[in-house]
DNA sequence: GCCGTTTTCGGCCCGACTGTTTTCAGTCG
């Protein structure tokens, strides 16, 4: 078996596309490979997992042909068809494709000209060639492009690849500061997030911001003077890009207020959503662009100040940014069947926080007291709070010791409640219990007497095979007091892949046994992932949204979890901690 | 090569910026 991750597979498909461009294949065939690569790159699910389940074609852009090629890839580690595509080309062109500023044509032309046949040495060789001044004299090149090539190659060698995605919260914070800065200029009438940030995608590439203004140049010049900028990347009439010292790229787009809606729509994306929307427009004799909607026959352009106007012109209701992923939202909109997405004010309780009560936990202790957490819950307008410390460690403590710890903990919390009558928030005394590798829960049977219910989760042996992992999860969830499956995939964004499990089976089990799946708002987790949330919602599963806070300040991170839920089409009815206290308590007991 | 409540055949989104050019090719989103 061969382990190819999504990034590697996407790169491979792009290389095929590049080879086909050089070989002058049908351009739609080329686009198909690029689309497939896009789709795989953005997928939250490992393509390999889909392949194991024989579900490759679930991914948009993957049809029977590419699915068959990927089958080859996973089985044999290579694809005959791809090797043929790569044949008779200078192999040095392929690594160059990963360098910013290089596309198929430039990569091929230079590799061919300078006989870069070895993919391992091509980058360094080309750098030396560029430095010796051999590129500038070539037709179509010049001194400036030679310098750009040197800078791009040096940057690449230092580790700057084309894409570097960061978790949503980091991007959000950087963007917020830039927006504040832009708004401090009087020429700025308004400034909004654009792109994946506005759609709330869990990982962000570039930070895009849209500015409504009548003085475009003034705003752009002001933007270029942003104090944290270290480099101007691009400047034009309608926008500019800078690089921050943190390595984050910030793009702004400026537009007149009367056309701002079209711009906002266009730059919010996603690309797939926009393409689908433009296809719909074409069928209606209209052409949609960044500037508005053109009547194809008359050539007349109509401007739109608001996004609502754009969608209305296409006979669609407004589609919330979080849904714009081409996951069926345009069809749903046409049928007037868009979901009424869950909103922050509908959340009635926080159901996963860790306190500083020292119960000799198996994992990290929280940093805030129960009183502080209750007060924070009250400030956030919650009716109830679940304290869910990690279970006491099982090595080094006897069962009796653990039972005694759990009993004392319950008494401690009850004492706090009775001595703080001014706290209105109701408390559930729960625990986050490890599902051990064999599926047993890391808590003695008798200790369950001292909790209302438990969340269960995986904190070890993440790499078990699919069948073992699935059985482990089901066994763990079988305990009558196990009500919530916390951070189900166990992924840490950018650090650890999620576990491999048969999610259909897990979801079926949860639905039948009345268990909830968690949407964990913690920035590195955001787990379940949006696409899995959609799957859960589609199959009628119930979810909770919580923060897994280890400090009271982290409880405001709930907004990120809500964003994930919205991206998964979740409505109030799908989220159990929208229930009032009594009903939530009732659900916990059954 | 993909895709489908107008299609299983015949379509397939739109434009900006850069560097090189006197009208365009390549790259990017």
Coordinates of C-alpha atoms (C1' of nucleotides) in Angstrom, one line a residue:
Chain A
X1 CA 0.0 0.0 0.0
X2 CA 1.2 3.5 -0.8
X3 CA 0.7 6.5 1.3
X4 CA 0.1 9.5 -0.9
X5 CA -1.5 12.5 0.8
X6 CA -3.8 15.0 -0.8
X7 CA -1.1 17.6 -1.4
X8 CA 1.1 15.0 -3.2
X9 CA -1.8 13.8 -5.3
X10 CA -2.9 17.3 -6.3
X11 CA 0.7 18.1 -7.3
X12 CA 0.9 15.0 -9.4
X13 CA -2.4 15.9 -11.2
X14 CA -1.1 19.4 -11.8
X15 CA 2.0 18.0 -13.4
X16 CA -0.1 15.9 -15.7
X17 CA -2.0 19.1 -16.6
X18 CA 1.2 20.9 -17.3
X19 CA 2.5 18.1 -19.5
X20 CA -0.7 18.2 -21.5
X21 CA -0.4 21.9 -22.0
X22 CA 3.0 21.5 -23.5
X23 CA 1.8 18.6 -25.6
X24 CA -1.1 20.6 -26.8
X25 CA -3.9 18.3 -25.6
X26 CA -7.5 19.3 -25.6
X27 CA -7.8 22.2 -23.3
X28 CA -10.8 21.0 -21.5
X29 CA -9.0 17.8 -20.7
X30 CA -6.3 20.0 -19.2
X31 CA -8.8 22.0 -17.2
X32 CA -10.3 18.7 -15.9
X33 CA -7.0 17.7 -14.4
X34 CA -6.6 21.1 -12.8
X35 CA -10.1 21.0 -11.4
X36 CA -9.5 17.5 -10.0
X37 CA -6.3 18.8 -8.3
X38 CA -8.1 21.8 -6.9
X39 CA -10.8 19.6 -5.5
X40 CA -8.4 17.2 -3.9
X41 CA -6.3 20.0 -2.4
X42 CA -9.3 21.5 -0.7
X43 CA -10.8 18.3 0.5
X44 CA -10.8 17.8 4.2
X45 CA -10.9 14.1 3.7
X46 CA -7.9 12.1 2.7
X47 CA -8.3 10.9 -0.9
X48 CA -6.7 7.7 0.2
X49 CA -9.5 7.1 2.7
X50 CA -12.1 7.7 0.0
X51 CA -10.3 5.3 -2.3
X52 CA -10.3 2.6 0.5
X53 CA -14.1 3.0 0.6
X54 CA -14.4 3.0 -3.1
X55 CA -15.8 6.5 -3.0
X56 CA -13.3 8.5 -5.1
X57 CA -16.1 9.8 -7.3
X58 CA -17.7 11.5 -4.3
X59 CA -15.2 14.3 -4.9
X60 CA -16.3 16.8 -7.5
X61 CA -14.1 16.8 -10.6
X62 CA -13.1 13.1 -10.1
X63 CA -14.7 11.0 -12.8
X64 CA -14.2 7.4 -13.8
X65 CA -11.0 8.0 -15.7
X66 CA -9.1 9.9 -13.0
X67 CA -10.5 7.6 -10.4
X68 CA -9.0 4.7 -12.3
X69 CA -5.6 6.4 -12.4
X70 CA -5.7 7.0 -8.7
X71 CA -6.6 3.4 -8.2
X72 CA -3.4 2.6 -10.0
X73 CA -1.5 5.1 -7.9
X74 CA -2.6 3.6 -4.6
X75 CA -2.1 0.0 -5.7
X76 CA 1.2 0.3 -7.6
X77 CA 2.7 3.6 -6.4
X78 CA 2.7 4.9 -10.0
X79 CA 0.4 5.5 -12.9
X80 CA 1.3 4.3 -16.3
X81 CA -0.9 6.8 -18.0
X82 CA 0.8 9.7 -16.1
X83 CA 4.3 8.4 -16.9
X84 CA 3.4 8.5 -20.6
X85 CA 2.2 12.1 -20.1
X86 CA 5.6 13.0 -18.5
X87 CA 7.6 11.2 -21.1
X88 CA 9.6 13.1 -23.8
X89 CA 9.7 16.2 -21.6
X90 CA 12.6 17.7 -19.8
X91 CA 12.0 16.3 -16.3
X92 CA 13.4 19.5 -14.7
X93 CA 10.2 21.3 -15.6
X94 CA 8.1 19.6 -13.0
X95 CA 9.7 20.8 -9.8
X96 CA 9.8 24.3 -11.3
X97 CA 6.0 24.2 -11.4
X98 CA 6.0 24.5 -7.6
X99 CA 8.0 27.8 -7.7
X100 CA 5.9 31.0 -7.6
X101 CA 5.7 32.7 -11.0
X102 CA 6.4 29.5 -12.9
X103 CA 3.7 27.9 -15.0
X104 CA 3.9 25.1 -17.5
X105 CA 5.1 27.3 -20.4
X106 CA 8.0 29.0 -18.6
X107 CA 9.0 25.8 -16.8
X108 CA 9.1 23.9 -20.0
X109 CA 10.8 26.6 -22.1
X110 CA 13.7 27.0 -19.6
X111 CA 14.1 23.3 -18.9
X112 CA 14.2 22.6 -22.6
X113 CA 16.5 25.4 -23.4
X114 CA 19.0 24.6 -20.7
X115 CA 18.5 20.8 -20.8
X116 CA 17.3 20.4 -17.2
X117 CA 16.6 16.7 -17.4
X118 CA 17.1 15.9 -13.8
X119 CA 14.2 16.9 -11.5
X120 CA 16.5 16.8 -8.4
X121 CA 19.0 19.3 -9.6
X122 CA 16.8 21.6 -11.9
X123 CA 16.1 24.3 -9.3
X124 CA 19.7 24.8 -8.3
X125 CA 20.9 24.6 -11.9
X126 CA 18.4 27.1 -13.2
X127 CA 19.4 29.5 -10.3
X128 CA 23.0 29.3 -11.4
X129 CA 22.0 29.9 -15.0
X130 CA 19.9 32.9 -14.1
X131 CA 22.7 34.4 -12.0
X132 CA 25.1 34.1 -14.9
X133 CA 22.8 36.3 -17.0
X134 CA 21.8 33.7 -19.6
X135 CA 18.0 34.2 -19.2
X136 CA 17.7 37.9 -19.9
X137 CA 18.7 37.7 -23.6
X138 CA 16.1 35.0 -24.3
X139 CA 13.1 36.1 -26.4
X140 CA 10.3 37.0 -24.1
X141 CA 12.5 37.6 -21.2
X142 CA 14.5 40.6 -19.9
X143 CA 16.6 41.8 -17.1
X144 CA 13.6 42.2 -14.8
X145 CA 12.2 38.8 -15.4
X146 CA 15.6 37.3 -14.8
X147 CA 15.8 39.0 -11.4
X148 CA 12.3 37.8 -10.6
X149 CA 13.3 34.3 -11.4
X150 CA 16.4 34.5 -9.2
X151 CA 14.3 35.9 -6.3
X152 CA 11.6 33.2 -6.8
X153 CA 14.1 30.3 -6.9
X154 CA 16.0 31.6 -3.9
X155 CA 12.8 32.0 -2.0
X156 CA 11.7 28.5 -3.0
X157 CA 15.0 27.0 -1.8
X158 CA 14.4 28.8 1.5
X159 CA 11.1 27.1 1.8
X160 CA 8.6 29.5 0.4
X161 CA 6.3 27.4 -1.7
X162 CA 3.3 28.6 -3.6
X163 CA 0.8 27.9 -0.8
X164 CA 1.2 28.1 2.9
X165 CA -2.1 27.9 4.7
X166 CA -2.7 29.0 8.3
X167 CA -5.4 28.2 10.8
X168 CA -8.4 30.5 10.5
X169 CA -8.0 32.3 13.8
X170 CA -4.5 33.5 13.0
X171 CA -5.5 34.9 9.6
X172 CA -8.6 36.4 11.2
X173 CA -6.6 38.3 13.8
X174 CA -4.1 39.6 11.2
X175 CA -7.0 40.7 8.9
X176 CA -8.8 42.5 11.7
X177 CA -5.8 44.7 12.3
X178 CA -5.4 45.6 8.6
X179 CA -9.1 46.4 8.4
X180 CA -8.8 48.7 11.5
X181 CA -5.8 50.4 9.8
X182 CA -7.7 50.9 6.5
X183 CA -10.7 52.3 8.3
X184 CA -8.5 54.9 9.9
X185 CA -8.2 56.5 6.5
X186 CA -11.0 58.9 5.5
X187 CA -11.1 57.7 1.9
X188 CA -12.2 54.2 3.2
X189 CA -16.0 54.1 3.2
X190 CA -16.0 50.5 4.3
X191 CA -13.8 47.4 4.5
X192 CA -14.8 43.8 4.6
X193 CA -13.1 40.4 4.6
X194 CA -13.1 38.5 1.3
X195 CA -12.2 35.1 0.1
X196 CA -11.8 32.0 2.3
X197 CA -11.7 34.2 5.4
X198 CA -15.2 35.5 4.7
X199 CA -16.4 32.0 4.0
X200 CA -14.8 30.9 7.3
X201 CA -12.7 28.1 5.8
X202 CA -10.6 26.3 8.6
X203 CA -7.3 27.0 6.9
X204 CA -6.5 30.3 5.1
X205 CA -4.0 31.0 2.3
X206 CA -3.9 34.6 1.5
X207 CA -5.8 37.3 3.4
X208 CA -8.2 39.2 1.1
X209 CA -9.9 42.5 2.1
X210 CA -12.3 44.5 0.0
X211 CA -12.6 48.3 0.4
X212 CA -15.4 50.5 -0.8
X213 CA -14.1 53.9 -1.8
X214 CA -14.4 56.7 -4.3
X215 CA -10.7 57.4 -4.0
X216 CA -9.1 54.1 -5.1
X217 CA -5.5 55.3 -5.5
X218 CA -5.5 57.0 -2.1
X219 CA -6.6 53.8 -0.4
X220 CA -4.1 51.7 -2.2
X221 CA -1.2 54.1 -1.4
X222 CA -2.3 54.2 2.2
X223 CA -2.5 50.4 2.3
X224 CA 1.1 50.1 0.9
X225 CA 2.3 52.2 3.9
X226 CA 0.9 49.7 6.4
X227 CA 3.5 49.6 9.1
X228 CA 3.8 45.9 9.4
X229 CA 4.4 45.4 5.6
X230 CA 7.8 44.2 4.7
X231 CA 7.4 44.0 0.9
X232 CA 5.1 45.2 -1.9
X233 CA 4.1 42.2 -4.0
X234 CA 1.8 43.8 -6.5
X235 CA 0.1 47.0 -7.2
X236 CA -2.6 47.9 -9.7
X237 CA -5.5 50.2 -10.3
X238 CA -8.0 47.9 -8.5
X239 CA -5.9 46.5 -5.8
X240 CA -2.5 45.7 -4.2
X241 CA -0.7 43.0 -2.3
X242 CA 1.8 43.2 0.5
X243 CA 3.8 40.7 2.6
X244 CA 3.8 40.9 6.4
X245 CA 6.8 40.1 8.5
X246 CA 4.9 37.0 9.7
X247 CA 4.9 35.7 6.1
X248 CA 1.2 36.4 5.7
X249 CA 0.2 37.9 2.3
X250 CA -2.5 40.5 2.4
X251 CA -4.4 41.5 -0.8
X252 CA -6.8 44.4 -1.0
X253 CA -9.3 45.1 -3.7
X254 CA -10.8 48.6 -4.0
X255 CA -14.1 49.3 -5.7
X256 CA -16.6 52.2 -6.0
X257 CA -19.5 51.8 -3.6
X258 CA -22.0 51.5 -6.5
X259 CA -20.2 48.4 -7.8
X260 CA -19.1 47.0 -4.4
X261 CA -21.7 44.2 -4.4
X262 CA -20.3 42.6 -7.5
X263 CA -16.8 42.8 -6.2
X264 CA -17.7 41.4 -2.8
X265 CA -19.5 38.5 -4.5
X266 CA -16.7 37.8 -6.9
X267 CA -13.8 37.9 -4.4
X268 CA -15.7 36.0 -1.7
X269 CA -15.7 33.0 -3.9
X270 CA -15.3 30.1 -3.8
X271 CA -13.9 29.8 -7.2
X272 CA -16.1 26.7 -7.7
X273 CA -19.2 28.5 -6.5
X274 CA -18.4 31.5 -8.8
X275 CA -17.9 29.2 -11.8
X276 CA -21.2 27.5 -11.1
X277 CA -22.9 30.9 -10.7
X278 CA -21.5 32.2 -14.0
X279 CA -22.6 29.1 -15.8
X280 CA -26.1 29.7 -14.5
X281 CA -25.8 33.3 -15.6
X282 CA -24.7 32.4 -19.1
X283 CA -27.8 30.2 -19.4
X284 CA -29.9 33.2 -18.7
X285 CA -28.0 35.2 -21.3
X286 CA -26.0 37.1 -18.7
X287 CA -22.3 37.4 -18.0
X288 CA -21.2 37.8 -14.4
X289 CA -18.0 39.4 -13.4
X290 CA -16.2 41.3 -10.7
X291 CA -17.9 44.5 -12.1
X292 CA -21.5 43.4 -12.4
X293 CA -23.7 41.6 -14.8
X294 CA -23.5 42.1 -18.5
X295 CA -26.3 41.4 -20.9
X296 CA -24.6 39.2 -23.5
X297 CA -26.8 40.4 -26.3
X298 CA -26.8 44.1 -25.7
X299 CA -23.3 44.2 -24.0
X300 CA -24.8 46.5 -21.4
X301 CA -23.3 46.2 -17.9
X302 CA -25.4 46.6 -14.8
X303 CA -23.7 47.5 -11.5
X304 CA -24.6 46.2 -8.1
X305 CA -24.0 47.9 -4.8
X306 CA -25.0 44.8 -2.8
X307 CA -24.5 41.1 -3.1
X308 CA -28.2 40.5 -2.6
X309 CA -28.7 42.3 -5.9
X310 CA -26.4 40.0 -7.7
X311 CA -28.2 36.9 -6.5
X312 CA -31.6 38.4 -7.0
X313 CA -30.7 39.2 -10.7
X314 CA -30.1 35.5 -11.1
X315 CA -33.4 34.7 -9.4
X316 CA -31.7 33.3 -6.3
X317 CA -32.1 34.2 -2.7
X318 CA -29.0 35.5 -0.9
X319 CA -26.5 32.6 -0.3
X320 CA -24.6 33.0 3.0
X321 CA -20.8 33.1 2.4
X322 CA -20.2 29.9 4.4
X323 CA -22.2 27.9 2.0
X324 CA -20.4 29.1 -1.2
X325 CA -18.4 25.9 -1.9
X326 CA -20.4 24.4 -4.7
X327 CA -21.6 21.7 -2.3
X328 CA -25.1 22.0 -3.7
X329 CA -26.0 25.5 -2.5
X330 CA -27.0 26.9 -5.9
X331 CA -29.4 24.0 -6.5
X332 CA -30.8 24.5 -3.0
X333 CA -31.1 28.2 -3.6
X334 CA -33.0 27.7 -6.8
X335 CA -35.4 25.4 -5.0
X336 CA -35.8 27.8 -2.2
X337 CA -34.3 25.2 0.1
X338 CA -31.3 26.9 1.7
X339 CA -30.8 25.9 5.4
X340 CA -31.5 28.5 8.1
X341 CA -28.0 28.3 9.5
X342 CA -27.2 28.1 13.2
X343 CA -26.3 31.4 14.9
X344 CA -24.3 32.3 18.0
X345 CA -27.3 33.6 20.0
X346 CA -29.0 30.2 19.6
X347 CA -26.4 28.4 21.7
X348 CA -27.7 27.9 25.2
X349 CA -24.8 26.3 26.9
X350 CA -21.0 25.5 26.8
X351 CA -20.6 21.7 27.0
X352 CA -16.8 21.1 27.0
X353 CA -14.5 23.0 29.3
X354 CA -11.6 22.0 31.6
X355 CA -11.4 23.5 35.1
X356 CA -8.3 23.9 37.3
X357 CA -9.7 21.3 39.8
X358 CA -6.7 18.9 40.2
X359 CA -8.1 15.4 39.8
X360 CA -4.7 14.1 38.8
X361 CA -5.8 14.2 35.1
X362 CA -4.4 12.0 32.4
X363 CA -3.9 15.1 30.2
X364 CA -3.6 18.8 30.7
X365 CA -5.5 20.6 33.5
X366 CA -7.5 23.7 32.9
X367 CA -6.3 27.1 34.2
X368 CA -9.5 28.7 35.4
X369 CA -11.6 27.9 38.5
X370 CA -15.1 26.6 38.2
X371 CA -16.4 29.9 39.6
X372 CA -14.6 31.8 36.8
X373 CA -15.9 29.5 34.2
X374 CA -19.5 29.8 35.5
X375 CA -19.1 33.6 35.5
X376 CA -17.8 33.6 31.9
X377 CA -20.7 31.4 30.9
X378 CA -23.1 33.9 32.4
X379 CA -21.4 36.7 30.5
X380 CA -21.9 34.8 27.3
X381 CA -25.6 34.5 28.1
X382 CA -25.5 30.7 28.5
X383 CA -28.0 28.9 30.6
X384 CA -25.7 26.0 31.5
X385 CA -22.1 24.9 31.6
X386 CA -20.6 21.4 31.4
X387 CA -17.4 20.9 33.3
X388 CA -15.5 18.1 31.6
X389 CA -12.1 17.7 33.0
X390 CA -9.9 14.9 31.7
X391 CA -10.3 11.6 33.6
X392 CA -7.8 10.9 36.4
X393 CA -4.8 9.1 35.1
X394 CA -5.1 5.3 35.3
X395 CA -1.5 4.6 35.9
X396 CA -0.3 5.3 39.4
X397 CA -3.7 5.5 40.9
X398 CA -5.8 2.6 42.2
X399 CA -9.4 2.2 41.2
X400 CA -10.4 3.1 44.7
X401 CA -8.3 6.2 44.7
X402 CA -9.9 7.3 41.4
X403 CA -13.4 6.7 42.7
X404 CA -12.6 8.7 45.8
X405 CA -11.2 11.6 43.7
X406 CA -14.3 11.6 41.6
X407 CA -16.5 11.6 44.7
X408 CA -14.6 14.5 46.2
X409 CA -14.7 16.4 43.0
X410 CA -18.5 16.2 42.8
X411 CA -18.8 17.3 46.4
X412 CA -16.4 20.2 45.7
X413 CA -18.4 21.5 42.7
X414 CA -21.7 21.1 44.6
X415 CA -20.3 23.1 47.5
X416 CA -19.3 25.9 45.1
X417 CA -22.8 26.0 43.7
X418 CA -24.5 26.1 47.1
X419 CA -22.2 28.9 48.3
X420 CA -22.5 31.1 45.2
X421 CA -26.2 31.7 45.0
X422 CA -25.8 34.6 42.7
X423 CA -24.6 32.3 39.8
X424 CA -27.6 31.7 37.6
X425 CA -25.8 29.3 35.2
X426 CA -26.6 25.6 35.8
X427 CA -23.7 23.2 36.0
X428 CA -23.4 19.7 34.7
X429 CA -20.6 17.7 36.3
X430 CA -19.1 15.6 33.6
X431 CA -15.8 14.3 32.5
X432 CA -13.9 13.8 29.2
X433 CA -12.9 10.2 29.3
X434 CA -10.2 8.6 27.1
X435 CA -11.3 5.8 24.8
X436 CA -8.4 3.4 25.4
X437 CA -6.9 1.5 22.4
X438 CA -9.1 -1.5 23.2
X439 CA -12.2 0.5 23.3
X440 CA -12.6 0.5 27.1
X441 CA -13.2 3.8 28.9
X442 CA -10.4 5.1 31.2
X443 CA -12.7 5.3 34.2
X444 CA -13.7 2.6 36.7
X445 CA -17.3 1.6 36.6
X446 CA -18.2 2.9 40.0
X447 CA -16.7 6.3 39.3
X448 CA -19.5 7.0 36.8
X449 CA -21.8 7.4 39.8
X450 CA -20.2 10.8 40.3
X451 CA -20.9 12.3 36.9
X452 CA -24.0 13.3 35.1
X453 CA -22.6 12.0 31.8
X454 CA -19.3 11.9 30.0
X455 CA -17.7 13.0 26.7
X456 CA -15.5 10.4 25.2
X457 CA -12.5 10.9 23.0
X458 CA -9.3 9.5 21.6
X459 CA -6.0 10.7 22.9
X460 CA -3.6 7.8 22.1
X461 CA -2.9 5.2 19.4
X462 CA -4.1 7.4 16.6
X463 CA -2.8 5.2 13.8
X464 CA -4.8 2.1 14.4
X465 CA -6.2 0.5 11.2
X466 CA -9.7 1.4 10.1
X467 CA -11.5 -1.6 11.4
X468 CA -9.8 -1.6 14.8
X469 CA -10.4 2.1 15.2
X470 CA -14.0 1.9 14.2
X471 CA -14.6 -0.9 16.7
X472 CA -12.7 1.0 19.4
X473 CA -14.9 4.1 18.9
X474 CA -18.2 2.1 18.9
X475 CA -17.2 0.2 22.1
X476 CA -16.2 3.5 23.8
X477 CA -19.5 5.1 22.8
X478 CA -21.5 2.1 24.0
X479 CA -21.4 3.1 27.7
X480 CA -24.8 4.4 28.6
X481 CA -23.3 7.6 30.1
X482 CA -21.1 8.3 27.1
X483 CA -23.2 11.0 25.4
X484 CA -20.8 13.1 23.3
X485 CA -18.0 12.0 21.0
X486 CA -15.5 14.8 21.4
X487 CA -13.2 15.9 18.6
X488 CA -14.1 12.8 16.7
X489 CA -11.3 12.8 14.0
X490 CA -8.6 13.8 16.5
X491 CA -6.9 15.9 13.8
X492 CA -4.6 18.8 14.6
X493 CA -4.6 21.2 11.7
X494 CA -1.2 21.1 10.0
X495 CA 0.2 18.7 12.5
X496 CA -1.7 15.5 12.6
X497 CA -4.2 13.8 10.3
X498 CA -7.4 12.6 11.7
X499 CA -7.9 8.9 12.6
X500 CA -9.0 6.5 10.0
X501 CA -12.5 5.2 10.8
X502 CA -15.6 4.0 9.0
X503 CA -17.5 7.2 9.6
X504 CA -20.7 5.9 8.1
X505 CA -20.8 3.2 10.7
X506 CA -19.9 5.7 13.5
X507 CA -22.6 8.1 12.4
X508 CA -25.2 5.3 12.1
X509 CA -24.3 4.2 15.6
X510 CA -24.6 7.6 17.1
X511 CA -27.9 8.3 15.4
X512 CA -29.4 5.0 16.6
X513 CA -28.0 5.3 20.2
X514 CA -28.8 9.0 20.6
X515 CA -25.2 10.1 20.9
X516 CA -24.0 13.5 19.8
X517 CA -20.9 14.3 17.7
X518 CA -18.9 17.3 18.8
X519 CA -17.8 20.3 16.7
X520 CA -14.8 21.4 18.7
X521 CA -14.0 25.1 18.2
X522 CA -10.4 24.9 19.4
X523 CA -8.4 26.6 16.6
X524 CA -6.1 23.7 15.9
X525 CA -8.9 21.2 15.9
X526 CA -12.1 22.5 14.3
X527 CA -13.2 18.9 14.5
X528 CA -15.6 17.6 13.1
X529 CA -14.5 19.3 9.9
X530 CA -17.1 21.2 7.9
X531 CA -17.6 18.6 5.2
X532 CA -18.1 15.9 7.9
X533 CA -20.6 18.1 9.6
X534 CA -22.5 18.3 6.4
X535 CA -22.4 14.5 6.1
X536 CA -23.6 14.2 9.7
X537 CA -26.4 16.7 9.2
X538 CA -27.5 15.0 5.9
X539 CA -27.7 11.7 7.7
X540 CA -29.8 13.1 10.6
X541 CA -27.1 13.0 13.3
X542 CA -27.2 15.4 16.3
X543 CA -24.2 17.6 17.1
X544 CA -23.0 19.9 19.9
X545 CA -20.7 23.0 19.4
X546 CA -18.3 23.7 22.2
X547 CA -14.8 25.1 22.8
X548 CA -12.8 22.5 24.8
X549 CA -11.5 25.6 26.8
X550 CA -8.6 25.2 29.1
X551 CA -9.0 28.8 30.2
X552 CA -12.0 31.0 30.6
X553 CA -10.9 33.4 27.8
X554 CA -11.0 30.6 25.3
X555 CA -14.8 30.2 25.7
X556 CA -15.3 33.0 23.1
X557 CA -13.7 30.7 20.5
X558 CA -17.2 29.3 20.1
X559 CA -17.6 31.5 17.1
X560 CA -15.1 29.4 15.1
X561 CA -17.1 26.2 15.9
X562 CA -20.3 28.0 14.8
X563 CA -18.6 28.9 11.6
X564 CA -17.7 25.3 11.0
X565 CA -21.3 24.2 11.7
X566 CA -22.6 26.8 9.3
X567 CA -20.3 25.6 6.6
X568 CA -21.7 22.1 7.3
X569 CA -25.3 23.4 6.7
X570 CA -26.2 22.9 10.3
X571 CA -29.4 24.4 11.6
X572 CA -30.6 25.0 15.2
X573 CA -32.4 21.6 15.2
X574 CA -29.2 19.8 14.5
X575 CA -27.3 21.3 17.4
X576 CA -28.3 19.9 20.8
X577 CA -26.8 22.7 23.0
X578 CA -29.3 25.0 21.5
X579 CA -31.8 23.2 23.7
X580 CA -32.9 25.0 26.9
X581 CA -31.5 23.6 30.2
X582 CA -34.4 21.2 31.0
X583 CA -34.4 19.6 27.6
X584 CA -30.6 19.3 27.4
X585 CA -30.7 17.6 30.9
X586 CA -33.3 15.3 29.7
X587 CA -31.3 14.3 26.6
X588 CA -28.2 13.7 28.8
X589 CA -30.1 11.2 30.9
X590 CA -31.4 9.1 28.0
Chain B
dG1 C1' -11.8 14.5 -18.8
dC2 C1' -16.1 15.9 -16.3
dC3 C1' -21.0 16.5 -16.0
dG4 C1' -26.5 16.6 -16.3
dT5 C1' -34.7 18.7 -13.0
dT6 C1' -33.8 22.1 -20.2
dT7 C1' -28.5 17.4 -22.0
dT8 C1' -25.4 10.5 -21.5
dC9 C1' -23.6 14.4 -26.1
dG10 C1' -22.0 18.7 -26.4
dG11 C1' -21.0 21.9 -23.9
dC12 C1' -17.2 23.7 -20.5
dC13 C1' -16.3 31.4 -16.4
dC14 C1' -14.0 35.9 -16.3
dG15 C1' -10.7 39.2 -15.8
dA16 C1' -6.3 41.6 -13.7
dC17 C1' -1.4 42.2 -13.5
dT18 C1' 3.4 41.7 -15.2
dG19 C1' 6.9 41.9 -18.3
dT20 C1' 7.6 41.7 -22.6
dT21 C1' 5.8 43.6 -26.1
dT22 C1' 3.5 47.5 -30.2
dT23 C1' -1.0 43.7 -29.4
dC24 C1' 0.5 39.6 -26.5
dA25 C1' 1.6 35.4 -23.6
dG26 C1' 1.9 33.6 -19.2
dT27 C1' 0.4 33.3 -14.5
dC28 C1' -2.8 33.8 -11.0
dG29 C1' -7.0 33.9 -8.5

